[in-house]
Amino acid sequence: MTFSLTNLANPSRFLTFAGAVIPWLAALTVILLGIGLYQAFFVAPTDYQQGETVRIMYIHVPAAWVGMGCYAVIAIAALGTLIWRHPLADVAAKAAAPIGATFTFVILVTGSLWGKPMWGTYWVWDARLTSLLVLFLLYLGLIALWQSIEDPGRAGRAAAILALVGAVNLPIIKFSVDWWNTLHQPASVFRAGGPTIDPALLTPLFVMGGAFLALFVLLHLIAMRAEILRRRVRVLQQTQVAQAALS
Amino acid sequence: MKAALALLRRDIALAFREGGAIGVALGFYLVVVAIAPFGLGPDMNLLARVAPGLLWIALLLAALLSADRIFHNDYEDGSLDVLAMGPLPLAAVAASKSLAHWVTTCVPLALLAPVLGLLLNFPIDAIPILVLAMLVGTPAVSFIAGIGASLTLGLRRSGLLLALLVLPLYVPVLIFGVSTISAAVTGPGSPWPPFLMLCAISLASMVLAPLAAAAALRNSFR
């Protein structure tokens, strides 16, 4: 069996695939998180200006990558739902939304905890902070839309449309620190001309980024599996009711 | 084009003859602005400073109040199905209905804004640009509301859900709408750059939002 998206379109085959991958992915996540957290808290030097609080970065920045990447996953899955009618795209998007909302919440919380010692305030209405708050609200809106439409097919397509409309926010977040000169620091890792962070601080950051990515994929696969099973239960219940009504 | 205009004329006539919705939206706008000084204190300088933002926020809330009616009545009595089967593209139906919402709700609200501005000690010489910014920015409000209304069509508690879905999308309109007026009142800088951004947002949503709304409508028929 070759690995391809069309192949995985069959939910049963996807369940087999997920069942095989999840243990390995869980092990990878634990190892990466272990290495990353150890490096972040014990190996990485303290910053000459920020002292120990710079370690918040090792949670905050990878969470930001994943929190925004998750919306990109939802937007791509939305295209899959609307254009190619891929049966699992809708499941992928629905499973990703709560995970993305959680990561975005982590970004907001760690960011404000970092902001207090650095900027002297938990919250400012700065462009980057505000656009991330809007991202969080978009996640909440998507989840609410899925919750309030009963038919999964209709809910999936409605949410896909909303997800694509909301996707205009993503570039605004990414470039907010370049377009508006505000309190949040400008891009320092992924920027033209290379990172401005010392390698001693940067390596643990990338390890943590990998760990968070693995964690996201792991959680996403588990949530997708749960969603597929939930839909099967729903279909079984419906056939049961239909049979009871016939007999 | 002719069919879209006829539909637009029909929706506007229906809204004005029915009356209720427009009156409620205007009354809501008045009430929100009127209770703000009780919460903020009657300091006239403070009120003048927050007036642009307050007028915009109250306008967005008042416009949302009637937004779930953009498609609702026609959905209930079945005429939306007829429209969907007719020769007019569904995107044109959505555009015409959003435009009717703009004419019947947002334009009256924008025209009421100067009166409410006086209550908030808003400088009189800046009133033309206040109304201009609101007239230019509110098409985006109506067309984005059209997306929300088509997504929540036929759902229970659709009004609450609509607010949750649509209000985050109003943030750019709010930012550039308020900065146009603030720049005109207090400076620094010219009000025209944010004003042009406001125009761009409105034009873009008038082109793109009907496509999303039509997709959502098609989805709700299935």
Coordinates of C-alpha atoms in Angstrom, one line a residue:
Chain A
M1 CA 0.0 0.0 0.0
T2 CA 1.5 3.3 -1.0
F3 CA 1.0 6.2 1.3
S4 CA -1.3 8.9 -0.3
L5 CA -4.1 11.1 0.8
T6 CA -6.6 9.3 -1.5
N7 CA -5.7 6.1 0.1
L8 CA -6.4 7.5 3.6
A9 CA -9.7 8.8 2.4
N10 CA -11.2 5.5 3.5
P11 CA -12.0 6.0 7.2
S12 CA -11.2 2.3 8.1
R13 CA -7.9 2.5 6.5
F14 CA -7.2 5.8 8.3
L15 CA -8.1 4.2 11.6
T16 CA -5.6 1.4 11.0
F17 CA -3.0 3.9 10.0
A18 CA -3.6 6.1 13.0
G19 CA -3.6 3.1 15.3
A20 CA -0.2 2.1 14.0
V21 CA 1.3 5.5 14.1
I22 CA 0.0 6.9 17.4
P23 CA 2.3 4.8 19.8
W24 CA 5.4 5.8 17.8
L25 CA 4.3 9.4 17.7
A26 CA 3.6 9.4 21.4
A27 CA 7.1 8.0 22.1
L28 CA 8.6 10.6 19.8
T29 CA 6.7 13.4 21.6
V30 CA 7.8 12.3 25.0
I31 CA 11.4 12.0 24.0
L32 CA 11.5 15.4 22.2
L33 CA 9.6 17.1 25.1
G34 CA 12.0 15.6 27.6
I35 CA 15.1 16.7 25.7
G36 CA 13.6 20.1 24.9
L37 CA 12.4 20.9 28.4
Y38 CA 15.7 19.8 29.9
Q39 CA 17.7 22.0 27.5
A40 CA 15.3 24.9 28.0
F41 CA 15.3 24.8 31.8
F42 CA 18.8 23.6 32.7
V43 CA 21.2 23.9 29.7
A44 CA 20.2 27.1 27.9
P45 CA 21.9 30.2 29.3
T46 CA 19.9 33.0 30.9
D47 CA 19.5 36.1 28.9
Y48 CA 21.7 39.0 29.8
Q49 CA 18.7 41.3 29.9
Q50 CA 15.7 39.2 30.7
G51 CA 17.3 36.8 33.2
E52 CA 15.4 33.6 33.9
T53 CA 12.1 34.8 32.4
V54 CA 13.5 34.2 28.9
R55 CA 12.7 30.5 29.5
I56 CA 9.0 31.4 28.9
M57 CA 10.0 31.7 25.3
Y58 CA 10.5 27.9 25.0
I59 CA 6.7 27.4 25.6
H60 CA 5.4 30.6 24.1
V61 CA 7.1 30.6 20.7
P62 CA 6.5 27.0 19.8
A63 CA 2.9 27.3 21.0
A64 CA 2.6 30.3 18.7
W65 CA 3.9 28.3 15.7
V66 CA 1.5 25.5 16.3
G67 CA -1.4 27.7 17.2
M68 CA -1.2 29.6 13.9
G69 CA -0.2 26.5 11.9
C70 CA -3.3 24.8 13.2
Y71 CA -5.5 27.4 11.6
A72 CA -3.6 26.9 8.4
V73 CA -4.4 23.1 8.7
I74 CA -8.1 24.0 9.2
A75 CA -8.0 26.3 6.2
I76 CA -6.4 23.7 3.9
A77 CA -8.8 21.1 5.2
A78 CA -11.6 23.5 4.4
L79 CA -10.4 23.6 0.8
G80 CA -10.4 19.8 0.9
T81 CA -14.0 19.8 2.1
L82 CA -15.4 22.3 -0.4
I83 CA -13.4 21.5 -3.5
W84 CA -12.4 17.8 -3.4
R85 CA -15.1 16.6 -1.0
H86 CA -12.4 14.6 0.8
P87 CA -14.3 12.6 3.4
L88 CA -11.7 13.1 6.1
A89 CA -11.0 16.8 5.5
D90 CA -14.0 17.8 7.5
V91 CA -13.0 15.4 10.3
A92 CA -9.5 16.8 10.3
A93 CA -10.8 20.4 10.5
K94 CA -13.2 19.7 13.3
A95 CA -10.7 17.8 15.3
A96 CA -8.1 20.5 14.9
A97 CA -10.2 23.5 16.1
P98 CA -10.2 22.7 19.9
I99 CA -6.5 21.9 19.8
G100 CA -5.8 25.2 18.0
A101 CA -7.9 27.1 20.5
T102 CA -6.0 25.5 23.4
F103 CA -2.6 26.4 21.9
T104 CA -3.8 29.9 21.2
F105 CA -4.9 30.2 24.8
V106 CA -1.5 29.0 25.9
I107 CA 0.1 31.7 23.7
L108 CA -2.0 34.4 25.3
V109 CA -1.4 33.2 28.9
T110 CA 2.4 32.7 28.6
G111 CA 2.6 35.9 26.6
S112 CA 0.9 37.9 29.3
L113 CA 3.0 36.2 32.1
W114 CA 6.1 37.2 30.1
G115 CA 4.8 40.6 29.5
K116 CA 4.4 41.5 33.2
P117 CA 8.1 41.4 34.0
M118 CA 9.3 42.6 30.6
W119 CA 6.8 45.3 29.7
G120 CA 5.3 46.0 33.2
T121 CA 1.8 44.9 32.1
Y122 CA -0.1 41.7 31.5
W123 CA -1.9 43.0 28.4
V124 CA -1.6 45.8 25.9
W125 CA -3.7 46.4 22.8
D126 CA -0.7 45.8 20.6
A127 CA -1.2 44.6 17.0
R128 CA 0.3 41.1 17.5
L129 CA -1.6 40.5 20.8
T130 CA -4.9 41.8 19.4
S131 CA -4.7 39.8 16.2
L132 CA -4.0 36.7 18.2
L133 CA -7.0 37.4 20.4
V134 CA -9.0 37.6 17.2
L135 CA -7.6 34.2 16.1
F136 CA -8.8 32.8 19.5
L137 CA -12.3 34.2 18.9
L138 CA -12.3 32.7 15.4
Y139 CA -11.6 29.3 16.9
L140 CA -14.4 29.8 19.4
G141 CA -16.8 30.8 16.6
L142 CA -15.8 27.7 14.5
I143 CA -16.3 25.4 17.4
A144 CA -19.7 27.0 18.2
L145 CA -20.8 26.6 14.5
W146 CA -19.9 22.9 14.6
Q147 CA -21.8 22.5 17.8
S148 CA -25.0 24.2 16.7
I149 CA -25.6 22.4 13.3
E150 CA -26.7 18.8 13.9
D151 CA -26.0 17.3 10.5
P152 CA -22.2 16.7 10.3
G153 CA -22.1 17.2 6.6
R154 CA -23.8 20.5 6.6
A155 CA -21.9 21.6 9.8
G156 CA -18.6 20.7 8.0
R157 CA -19.3 22.7 4.9
A158 CA -20.6 25.8 6.9
A159 CA -17.5 25.7 9.1
A160 CA -15.3 25.3 6.0
I161 CA -16.7 28.5 4.5
L162 CA -16.2 30.4 7.8
A163 CA -12.7 29.0 8.2
L164 CA -11.7 30.3 4.7
V165 CA -13.3 33.7 5.5
G166 CA -11.3 33.9 8.7
A167 CA -8.0 32.9 7.1
V168 CA -7.5 36.5 6.1
N169 CA -6.4 37.0 9.7
L170 CA -3.3 34.7 9.4
P171 CA -1.1 36.9 7.3
I172 CA -2.2 39.9 9.4
I173 CA -0.9 38.1 12.6
K174 CA 2.4 37.1 10.9
F175 CA 3.2 40.5 9.6
S176 CA 1.5 42.6 12.3
V177 CA 4.9 43.1 14.0
D178 CA 6.5 44.3 10.8
W179 CA 3.6 46.6 9.6
W180 CA 2.9 48.3 12.9
N181 CA 5.7 49.4 15.2
T182 CA 4.4 48.3 18.6
L183 CA 5.5 46.8 21.9
H184 CA 5.8 43.2 20.7
Q185 CA 9.3 42.5 19.3
P186 CA 9.7 42.1 15.5
A187 CA 10.3 38.7 13.9
S188 CA 13.6 37.3 15.2
V189 CA 13.7 33.6 14.0
F190 CA 12.1 33.4 10.6
R191 CA 13.2 36.6 9.0
A192 CA 15.2 37.6 5.9
G193 CA 18.8 37.5 6.8
G194 CA 18.6 34.7 9.3
P195 CA 17.7 34.5 13.0
T196 CA 18.9 37.2 15.4
I197 CA 19.0 34.8 18.4
D198 CA 22.2 33.2 19.7
P199 CA 22.5 29.5 18.8
A200 CA 22.7 28.6 22.5
L201 CA 19.2 29.8 22.9
L202 CA 18.0 28.9 19.4
T203 CA 18.8 25.1 19.5
P204 CA 16.5 24.3 22.5
L205 CA 13.9 26.5 20.8
F206 CA 13.9 24.4 17.7
V207 CA 13.8 21.2 19.7
M208 CA 10.8 22.5 21.6
G209 CA 9.3 23.5 18.2
G210 CA 9.7 19.9 17.0
A211 CA 8.2 18.6 20.3
F212 CA 5.2 20.8 20.0
L213 CA 4.7 19.8 16.4
A214 CA 4.8 16.1 17.3
L215 CA 2.4 16.8 20.2
F216 CA 0.0 18.6 17.8
V217 CA 0.1 15.8 15.2
L218 CA -0.4 13.2 18.0
L219 CA -3.4 15.1 19.6
H220 CA -4.8 15.7 16.1
L221 CA -4.7 12.0 15.1
I222 CA -6.3 11.0 18.5
A223 CA -9.0 13.6 18.1
M224 CA -9.7 12.5 14.5
R225 CA -9.9 8.9 15.5
A226 CA -12.4 9.9 18.2
E227 CA -14.4 11.9 15.7
I228 CA -14.6 9.1 13.2
L229 CA -15.8 6.7 15.9
R230 CA -18.3 9.3 17.2
R231 CA -19.8 9.5 13.7
R232 CA -20.0 5.7 13.4
V233 CA -21.8 5.5 16.7
R234 CA -24.2 8.2 15.4
V235 CA -24.9 6.3 12.2
L236 CA -25.4 3.1 14.2
Q237 CA -27.9 4.8 16.4
Q238 CA -29.8 6.2 13.4
T239 CA -30.1 2.8 11.8
Q240 CA -31.2 1.4 15.1
V241 CA -33.9 4.0 15.4
A242 CA -34.9 3.5 11.8
Q243 CA -35.2 -0.2 12.2
A244 CA -37.2 0.2 15.4
A245 CA -39.6 2.6 13.6
L246 CA -40.1 0.0 10.7
S247 CA -40.7 -3.0 12.9
Chain B
M1 CA -28.8 42.9 -13.4
K2 CA -32.5 43.9 -13.9
A3 CA -33.6 41.0 -11.8
A4 CA -31.1 41.9 -9.1
L5 CA -32.4 45.5 -9.0
A6 CA -36.0 44.3 -8.8
L7 CA -35.1 42.0 -5.9
L8 CA -33.3 44.9 -4.2
R9 CA -36.3 47.2 -4.7
R10 CA -38.6 44.5 -3.3
D11 CA -36.5 43.9 -0.2
I12 CA -36.1 47.7 0.5
A13 CA -39.9 48.2 0.1
L14 CA -40.6 45.2 2.4
A15 CA -38.3 46.5 5.1
F16 CA -39.6 50.0 5.0
R17 CA -43.3 49.0 5.0
E18 CA -42.7 46.5 7.7
G19 CA -41.0 49.3 9.7
G20 CA -40.3 47.4 12.9
A21 CA -36.7 46.3 12.3
I22 CA -35.4 49.7 11.3
G23 CA -37.1 51.4 14.3
V24 CA -35.6 48.8 16.7
A25 CA -32.1 49.2 15.3
L26 CA -32.3 53.0 15.5
G27 CA -33.7 52.8 19.1
F28 CA -31.0 50.3 20.1
Y29 CA -28.3 52.6 18.7
L30 CA -29.8 55.5 20.7
V31 CA -30.0 53.4 23.9
V32 CA -26.5 52.1 23.8
V33 CA -25.0 55.5 23.2
A34 CA -27.3 57.0 25.9
I35 CA -26.3 54.6 28.6
A36 CA -22.6 54.9 27.9
P37 CA -22.2 58.2 29.9
F38 CA -23.7 56.5 33.0
G39 CA -21.0 53.9 32.8
L40 CA -18.1 56.2 31.9
G41 CA -19.1 59.3 33.9
P42 CA -20.5 62.6 32.5
D43 CA -17.0 64.2 31.9
M44 CA -17.5 65.9 28.5
N45 CA -13.8 65.8 27.6
L46 CA -13.6 62.0 28.2
L47 CA -16.8 61.5 26.2
A48 CA -15.5 63.5 23.3
R49 CA -12.4 61.4 23.3
V50 CA -14.2 58.0 23.3
A51 CA -17.0 59.2 21.0
P52 CA -15.6 57.9 17.6
G53 CA -15.1 54.4 19.1
L54 CA -18.3 54.4 21.0
L55 CA -20.4 55.5 17.9
W56 CA -18.8 52.8 15.8
I57 CA -19.2 50.0 18.4
A58 CA -22.9 50.9 18.9
L59 CA -23.4 51.0 15.2
L60 CA -22.0 47.5 14.7
L61 CA -24.1 46.1 17.5
A62 CA -27.3 47.8 16.1
A63 CA -26.5 46.5 12.6
L64 CA -26.0 43.0 13.9
L65 CA -29.4 43.1 15.6
S66 CA -31.2 43.0 12.2
A67 CA -28.6 40.9 10.5
D68 CA -30.2 37.5 11.0
R69 CA -33.2 38.8 9.1
I70 CA -31.2 39.2 5.9
F71 CA -32.3 35.8 4.6
H72 CA -34.6 34.6 7.4
N73 CA -38.0 35.7 6.2
D74 CA -37.5 34.5 2.7
Y75 CA -36.1 31.2 4.1
E76 CA -39.2 30.7 6.3
D77 CA -41.8 31.4 3.6
G78 CA -40.0 29.5 0.9
S79 CA -39.2 32.4 -1.5
L80 CA -35.5 31.8 -1.0
D81 CA -35.9 28.4 -2.6
V82 CA -37.6 30.0 -5.6
L83 CA -34.9 32.6 -5.8
A84 CA -32.3 29.8 -5.7
M85 CA -33.9 28.0 -8.6
G86 CA -34.4 31.1 -10.6
P87 CA -32.1 32.5 -13.3
L88 CA -30.3 34.9 -11.0
P89 CA -27.0 33.5 -9.6
L90 CA -27.2 32.8 -5.9
A91 CA -24.2 35.2 -5.3
A92 CA -26.2 38.0 -6.9
V93 CA -29.2 37.2 -4.7
A94 CA -26.9 37.3 -1.6
A95 CA -25.3 40.6 -2.8
S96 CA -28.7 42.2 -3.4
K97 CA -30.0 41.1 0.0
S98 CA -26.9 42.4 1.8
L99 CA -27.2 45.7 -0.1
A100 CA -30.8 45.9 1.0
H101 CA -29.7 45.5 4.6
W102 CA -27.2 48.3 4.0
V103 CA -29.8 50.6 2.6
T104 CA -32.4 49.9 5.2
T105 CA -30.3 49.5 8.4
C106 CA -26.8 50.9 8.0
V107 CA -27.6 54.1 6.1
P108 CA -30.3 55.2 8.7
L109 CA -27.8 54.4 11.5
A110 CA -25.0 56.4 9.9
L111 CA -27.4 59.3 9.4
L112 CA -28.5 59.1 13.1
A113 CA -24.8 59.2 14.2
P114 CA -24.4 63.1 14.1
V115 CA -27.3 63.5 16.6
L116 CA -25.8 60.9 18.9
G117 CA -22.4 62.6 18.4
L118 CA -23.9 65.8 19.8
L119 CA -24.9 63.9 23.0
L120 CA -21.2 62.8 23.3
N121 CA -19.8 66.3 22.8
F122 CA -18.4 65.2 19.4
P123 CA -17.0 68.3 17.6
I124 CA -19.5 69.7 15.1
D125 CA -17.0 70.5 12.3
A126 CA -15.9 66.8 12.2
I127 CA -19.5 65.5 11.6
P128 CA -19.3 65.4 7.8
I129 CA -16.3 63.0 8.0
L130 CA -18.0 61.0 10.7
V131 CA -21.0 60.3 8.4
L132 CA -18.8 59.9 5.4
A133 CA -16.6 57.3 7.1
M134 CA -19.7 55.4 8.4
L135 CA -21.4 55.4 4.9
V136 CA -18.2 54.1 3.3
G137 CA -17.4 51.5 6.0
T138 CA -20.8 50.1 6.5
P139 CA -21.1 48.1 3.2
A140 CA -18.5 45.9 4.7
V141 CA -20.6 45.5 7.8
S142 CA -23.7 44.5 5.8
F143 CA -21.9 42.1 3.5
I144 CA -20.0 40.4 6.3
A145 CA -23.2 40.1 8.2
G146 CA -24.6 38.4 5.0
I147 CA -22.0 35.6 5.4
G148 CA -23.0 35.1 9.0
A149 CA -26.7 35.2 8.3
S150 CA -26.4 32.6 5.6
L151 CA -24.2 30.3 7.8
T152 CA -26.7 30.4 10.7
L153 CA -29.8 30.2 8.5
G154 CA -32.5 28.1 10.2
L155 CA -30.6 27.4 13.4
R156 CA -31.9 27.8 16.9
R157 CA -30.4 30.9 18.7
S158 CA -29.0 32.0 15.4
G159 CA -28.7 35.6 16.6
L160 CA -26.3 34.8 19.4
L161 CA -24.2 32.6 17.2
L162 CA -24.2 35.2 14.4
A163 CA -22.7 37.8 16.8
L164 CA -19.9 35.3 17.9
L165 CA -19.1 34.5 14.2
V166 CA -19.3 38.0 12.8
L167 CA -18.0 40.4 15.4
P168 CA -14.3 39.2 15.2
L169 CA -14.5 39.8 11.4
Y170 CA -15.5 43.4 12.0
V171 CA -12.2 44.3 13.7
P172 CA -10.5 45.8 10.6
V173 CA -13.6 48.0 9.8
L174 CA -13.6 49.2 13.4
I175 CA -9.9 50.0 13.5
F176 CA -9.8 52.0 10.2
G177 CA -13.3 53.5 10.8
V178 CA -12.2 54.9 14.2
S179 CA -8.8 56.0 13.1
T180 CA -10.3 57.9 10.2
I181 CA -12.5 59.9 12.6
S182 CA -9.9 60.3 15.3
A183 CA -7.3 61.6 12.8
A184 CA -9.8 64.1 11.6
V185 CA -10.7 65.3 15.1
T186 CA -7.3 65.2 16.9
G187 CA -4.7 64.2 14.4
P188 CA -1.8 63.5 14.1
G189 CA -1.7 62.9 10.4
S190 CA -4.3 63.0 7.7
P191 CA -7.6 61.0 7.9
W192 CA -7.3 60.0 4.3
P193 CA -5.0 56.9 4.5
P194 CA -7.2 55.0 6.9
F195 CA -10.2 56.3 4.9
L196 CA -8.9 54.7 1.8
M197 CA -8.2 51.4 3.7
L198 CA -11.8 51.6 4.8
C199 CA -12.9 51.9 1.1
A200 CA -10.7 49.0 0.2
I201 CA -12.2 46.8 2.9
S202 CA -15.7 47.6 1.8
L203 CA -15.0 47.0 -1.9
A204 CA -13.2 43.7 -1.2
S205 CA -16.1 42.5 1.0
M206 CA -18.7 43.5 -1.5
V207 CA -16.9 41.4 -4.1
L208 CA -15.9 38.4 -2.0
A209 CA -18.6 38.1 0.7
P210 CA -21.5 37.2 -1.7
L211 CA -19.5 34.3 -3.0
A212 CA -19.1 32.9 0.6
A213 CA -22.7 33.7 1.4
A214 CA -23.9 31.9 -1.8
A215 CA -21.9 28.8 -0.9
A216 CA -23.3 28.8 2.6
L217 CA -26.9 29.2 1.3
R218 CA -26.4 26.3 -1.1
N219 CA -25.2 24.3 1.8
S220 CA -28.3 25.1 3.9
F221 CA -30.7 23.8 1.1
R222 CA -29.1 20.4 1.0

